[in-house]
């Protein structure tokens, strides 16, 4: 545990640093609000008369679903995973950072956590406020659903961070890793953020379930709108699995990258 | 163009012909793109991946149209047109004037100095001082999608015109909001958000919105005149609507220029940093 | 003729402040604190044509702020400025045709282009004809000895070569006044000496007025005939170099003394 203390300090200082920017984060609400508003209109139009179900979801569930996924999307978009790794590697800063007595990737992950710990709760409050006033309560949502979806959201955000770091680490080899970030983001967005996986044709669904996408957005949001204990354990299991795989991959890529750096001298 | 005579060559206001300003802008843009092309692999992957990236949204709409045949009065073809104009306007704006979208950062960090000591238009100098490679992908994607949605010469000409007006509008809107950074520090995120909002709306049919929102789409943000009106004109041509689009673009540009130069008086260069005590 | 005339020039900045620790961070959200900093406080001076002036002072003394008001980058809060008889606030572009600026730490060149292409670009900016631009490039290439790397992209040049190109680019339009903000920063002694002799030659051959800020005593001693020292936004000394060197102490000692007095 002693070893983890330094990451806790990084986390705390980033948290403090970001408290200054609460106003800025709140300005970001505009984007979230508008997006959800567009979706309310879109689903309002698609559902037509009340009582219809699309892919097994009621209109309210469908809107809550996108509110939760977009909350994760906006809340987890931290500077640490969006720019920092690429900037560090491309700018040459990595040479100083990798010799510090911590693991660089865990340092970034701690920074990521420090940032989303402020962003995500703020977006969660906004989502709840918007949902309760503009959509209405979700039937069947209680304390168990709240607790289980909260853990699932935290895991989802962390998994997302780990995979984004993995992609950024490609900067060791290529000049610009952003195009791969876009593709990853789009995959997450199309498959699992804008609408639930059930909307896709049945043939592709099992394939989606195998990808990390399932654990980042779909899983947590599904638990919010339609809670079942069995599903919770299944999603949780998959999340832990992906987290382990992701961290392993992250360490592996980083190790390879650093070796390459030593060989080529930056 | 001035002559070689050294005595009356410089310093007289208004003698710089407008086209010399244009020449400097064109040179700037050319050099920007050349800079991006230094690494050809990165240049091409950026463009190709952006086309793919935008293409992902066709999946979204294909899925939605599986559920219903018309969405907000739009067919799949018209959605493609909507997307096409939006992507190519955004692309063109970021190829030519990428820095207009980074204006708040330049203002807050005092990076306008280099443009202020040159005897040319500051705003144009700043706007044309960088480009975004992926924007070429956006423009290409827009053109591809427009062609896929049904090709005719008239339609293509209209499409190109609306790409230009759209690019002018989104750039002017970014400059207008970005210039508020001269007064308020927090504008950086707000301006960025509003441009994103404009684009978010522009990728959904206006038929799904009702009442007051529709009005806001024309008056609070430029989405209406940027994409909706053009799509309506391209499917059902009307002269009145046709003329309104460039007029709107012109008015928005004038507003942006006025606000920018007002704000420039408040510009504090990089001194805020060094004055930190 | 007075090239630069400055009367009671003032500029105030508003600076945000934050107290330390988590408490300070939270406080800053609800009650952001700002203080006024007088960067330049009623500064007045005049510069003659062909003069070489050192405008120096400790960090944060208001040197850059003054230079920026002289070149039209910043709007003054009070007082008046005339450079070559032109008010930079009202006629920024007209003034820009006649002055040159080199900011040591900021690059104005396109790094992926060759010096030659850069000069062509600046020629276009200053409305020179192609013919004239070519002629100027030849002249500058000779004066600054640029010929061996005139066709090498700027990013592949050494720092010394680069700064020579920066200065050459700022001279393409034959400015009457040249503002140099720390032109020798980060250069090795040989290159420094090289740059100094170039600046000197420019002043002698074209009677260019030179307004220089630097932390390098050597720059000041070897180039300038007059020194203005500012501290906390005010002029604390305005004297000829010859006079200063009459004193027993070296220029360095004089400057050190004034710097530390002013900030105490």
mmCIF file of C-alpha atoms in Angstrom, chain A residues 80-224:
data_model
loop_
_atom_site.group_PDB
_atom_site.id
_atom_site.type_symbol
_atom_site.label_atom_id
_atom_site.label_comp_id
_atom_site.label_asym_id
_atom_site.label_seq_id
_atom_site.Cartn_x
_atom_site.Cartn_y
_atom_site.Cartn_z
ATOM 1 C CA UNK A 80 -4.720 13.425 -18.813
ATOM 2 C CA UNK A 81 -5.915 10.848 -21.312
ATOM 3 C CA UNK A 82 -6.843 13.133 -24.202
ATOM 4 C CA UNK A 83 -3.591 15.041 -24.686
ATOM 5 C CA UNK A 84 -1.038 14.483 -22.025
ATOM 6 C CA UNK A 85 0.514 11.171 -22.994
ATOM 7 C CA UNK A 86 0.884 12.203 -26.627
ATOM 8 C CA UNK A 87 2.324 15.580 -25.650
ATOM 9 C CA UNK A 88 4.765 13.986 -23.199
ATOM 10 C CA UNK A 89 6.036 11.456 -25.704
ATOM 11 C CA UNK A 90 6.147 13.692 -28.754
ATOM 12 C CA UNK A 91 7.518 16.664 -26.848
ATOM 13 C CA UNK A 92 10.303 14.588 -25.317
ATOM 14 C CA UNK A 93 9.137 15.195 -21.756
ATOM 15 C CA UNK A 94 8.808 11.440 -21.320
ATOM 16 C CA UNK A 95 12.590 11.144 -20.933
ATOM 17 C CA UNK A 96 12.345 12.956 -17.602
ATOM 18 C CA UNK A 97 9.079 11.424 -16.494
ATOM 19 C CA UNK A 98 10.024 7.798 -17.029
ATOM 20 C CA UNK A 99 13.028 8.014 -14.731
ATOM 21 C CA UNK A 100 10.971 9.255 -11.821
ATOM 22 C CA UNK A 101 10.295 6.704 -9.085
ATOM 23 C CA UNK A 102 6.796 5.889 -10.301
ATOM 24 C CA UNK A 103 5.286 4.022 -13.166
ATOM 25 C CA UNK A 104 4.455 6.593 -15.796
ATOM 26 C CA UNK A 105 1.200 4.969 -16.911
ATOM 27 C CA UNK A 106 -0.092 4.710 -13.347
ATOM 28 C CA UNK A 107 0.871 8.333 -12.822
ATOM 29 C CA UNK A 108 -1.274 9.283 -15.815
ATOM 30 C CA UNK A 109 -4.081 7.075 -14.541
ATOM 31 C CA UNK A 110 -3.916 8.835 -11.158
ATOM 32 C CA UNK A 111 -4.127 12.196 -12.912
ATOM 33 C CA UNK A 112 -7.067 10.932 -14.955
ATOM 34 C CA UNK A 113 -8.820 9.823 -11.780
ATOM 35 C CA UNK A 114 -8.168 13.159 -10.064
ATOM 36 C CA UNK A 115 -9.806 14.930 -12.962
ATOM 37 C CA UNK A 116 -12.858 12.757 -13.447
ATOM 38 C CA UNK A 117 -13.566 12.700 -9.716
ATOM 39 C CA UNK A 118 -14.657 16.305 -10.161
ATOM 40 C CA UNK A 119 -16.058 16.199 -13.659
ATOM 41 C CA UNK A 120 -18.143 13.065 -13.395
ATOM 42 C CA UNK A 121 -20.131 13.914 -10.227
ATOM 43 C CA UNK A 122 -20.893 17.322 -11.713
ATOM 44 C CA UNK A 123 -22.239 15.773 -14.880
ATOM 45 C CA UNK A 124 -24.100 13.190 -12.797
ATOM 46 C CA UNK A 125 -25.881 15.970 -10.921
ATOM 47 C CA UNK A 126 -26.769 17.645 -14.189
ATOM 48 C CA UNK A 127 -28.014 14.375 -15.659
ATOM 49 C CA UNK A 128 -30.196 13.646 -12.635
ATOM 50 C CA UNK A 129 -31.585 17.182 -12.610
ATOM 51 C CA UNK A 130 -32.379 17.044 -16.315
ATOM 52 C CA UNK A 131 -33.798 13.549 -16.104
ATOM 53 C CA UNK A 132 -36.105 14.240 -13.169
ATOM 54 C CA UNK A 133 -37.460 17.482 -14.604
ATOM 55 C CA UNK A 134 -37.659 16.615 -18.273
ATOM 56 C CA UNK A 135 -38.118 12.839 -18.448
ATOM 57 C CA UNK A 136 -39.374 11.534 -15.127
ATOM 58 C CA UNK A 137 -38.204 8.816 -12.750
ATOM 59 C CA UNK A 138 -37.092 5.451 -14.015
ATOM 60 C CA UNK A 139 -39.429 2.748 -12.783
ATOM 61 C CA UNK A 140 -37.651 0.190 -10.635
ATOM 62 C CA UNK A 141 -34.625 2.347 -9.858
ATOM 63 C CA UNK A 142 -33.672 2.034 -6.201
ATOM 64 C CA UNK A 143 -30.705 1.911 -3.873
ATOM 65 C CA UNK A 144 -29.346 -1.432 -5.226
ATOM 66 C CA UNK A 145 -29.461 -0.104 -8.791
ATOM 67 C CA UNK A 146 -27.801 3.129 -7.700
ATOM 68 C CA UNK A 147 -24.938 1.435 -5.871
ATOM 69 C CA UNK A 148 -24.302 -1.188 -8.487
ATOM 70 C CA UNK A 149 -24.425 1.230 -11.399
ATOM 71 C CA UNK A 150 -22.130 3.633 -9.545
ATOM 72 C CA UNK A 151 -19.435 0.966 -9.165
ATOM 73 C CA UNK A 152 -19.947 -0.015 -12.754
ATOM 74 C CA UNK A 153 -19.591 3.597 -13.946
ATOM 75 C CA UNK A 154 -16.333 4.008 -12.005
ATOM 76 C CA UNK A 155 -14.967 0.828 -13.547
ATOM 77 C CA UNK A 156 -16.151 1.885 -17.003
ATOM 78 C CA UNK A 157 -14.425 5.255 -16.756
ATOM 79 C CA UNK A 158 -11.206 3.603 -15.605
ATOM 80 C CA UNK A 159 -11.288 1.002 -18.388
ATOM 81 C CA UNK A 160 -11.827 3.794 -20.886
ATOM 82 C CA UNK A 161 -8.839 5.644 -19.424
ATOM 83 C CA UNK A 162 -6.624 2.581 -19.673
ATOM 84 C CA UNK A 163 -7.520 1.925 -23.305
ATOM 85 C CA UNK A 164 -7.094 5.573 -24.244
ATOM 86 C CA UNK A 165 -3.643 5.541 -22.641
ATOM 87 C CA UNK A 166 -2.799 2.413 -24.636
ATOM 88 C CA UNK A 167 -3.706 4.205 -27.861
ATOM 89 C CA UNK A 168 -1.768 7.316 -26.855
ATOM 90 C CA UNK A 169 1.277 5.158 -26.145
ATOM 91 C CA UNK A 170 1.370 4.383 -29.853
ATOM 92 C CA UNK A 171 2.996 7.811 -30.112
ATOM 93 C CA UNK A 172 6.263 6.013 -29.330
ATOM 94 C CA UNK A 173 6.114 4.615 -32.857
ATOM 95 C CA UNK A 174 3.978 6.953 -34.920
ATOM 96 C CA UNK A 175 4.029 10.711 -35.129
ATOM 97 C CA UNK A 176 0.349 11.284 -34.569
ATOM 98 C CA UNK A 177 -1.846 8.846 -32.653
ATOM 99 C CA UNK A 178 -4.921 11.055 -32.815
ATOM 100 C CA UNK A 179 -6.498 9.323 -35.828
ATOM 101 C CA UNK A 180 -6.632 6.118 -33.782
ATOM 102 C CA UNK A 181 -8.185 8.010 -30.897
ATOM 103 C CA UNK A 182 -10.919 9.231 -33.214
ATOM 104 C CA UNK A 183 -11.698 5.726 -34.374
ATOM 105 C CA UNK A 184 -11.819 4.365 -30.830
ATOM 106 C CA UNK A 185 -14.034 7.275 -29.752
ATOM 107 C CA UNK A 186 -16.353 6.748 -32.701
ATOM 108 C CA UNK A 187 -16.661 3.044 -31.985
ATOM 109 C CA UNK A 188 -17.615 3.778 -28.396
ATOM 110 C CA UNK A 189 -19.983 6.481 -29.570
ATOM 111 C CA UNK A 190 -21.816 4.531 -32.254
ATOM 112 C CA UNK A 191 -21.815 1.187 -30.508
ATOM 113 C CA UNK A 192 -23.220 1.728 -27.081
ATOM 114 C CA UNK A 193 -23.367 5.471 -26.462
ATOM 115 C CA UNK A 194 -25.954 6.899 -28.819
ATOM 116 C CA UNK A 195 -28.270 3.928 -28.401
ATOM 117 C CA UNK A 196 -28.234 0.542 -26.706
ATOM 118 C CA UNK A 197 -26.753 -2.481 -28.411
ATOM 119 C CA UNK A 198 -30.195 -4.124 -28.715
ATOM 120 C CA UNK A 199 -31.034 -1.720 -31.541
ATOM 121 C CA UNK A 200 -28.464 -3.328 -33.830
ATOM 122 C CA UNK A 201 -29.325 -6.350 -35.965
ATOM 123 C CA UNK A 202 -29.112 -9.580 -33.960
ATOM 124 C CA UNK A 203 -26.159 -10.909 -35.982
ATOM 125 C CA UNK A 204 -23.684 -8.245 -34.814
ATOM 126 C CA UNK A 205 -24.698 -8.098 -31.148
ATOM 127 C CA UNK A 206 -22.637 -11.044 -29.865
ATOM 128 C CA UNK A 207 -19.583 -9.486 -31.495
ATOM 129 C CA UNK A 208 -20.156 -6.160 -29.711
ATOM 130 C CA UNK A 209 -20.423 -7.990 -26.403
ATOM 131 C CA UNK A 210 -16.849 -9.175 -26.814
ATOM 132 C CA UNK A 211 -15.402 -5.692 -27.237
ATOM 133 C CA UNK A 212 -14.458 -3.312 -24.395
ATOM 134 C CA UNK A 213 -17.218 -1.012 -25.662
ATOM 135 C CA UNK A 214 -19.668 -3.211 -23.856
ATOM 136 C CA UNK A 215 -18.010 -2.491 -20.536
ATOM 137 C CA UNK A 216 -17.358 1.233 -20.917
ATOM 138 C CA UNK A 217 -20.767 2.673 -21.732
ATOM 139 C CA UNK A 218 -23.388 0.061 -22.381
ATOM 140 C CA UNK A 219 -22.906 -1.905 -19.175
ATOM 141 C CA UNK A 220 -23.227 0.940 -16.672
ATOM 142 C CA UNK A 221 -26.101 2.600 -18.536
ATOM 143 C CA UNK A 222 -28.023 -0.630 -18.879
ATOM 144 C CA UNK A 223 -27.815 -1.109 -15.119
ATOM 145 C CA UNK A 224 -29.299 2.318 -14.545
#
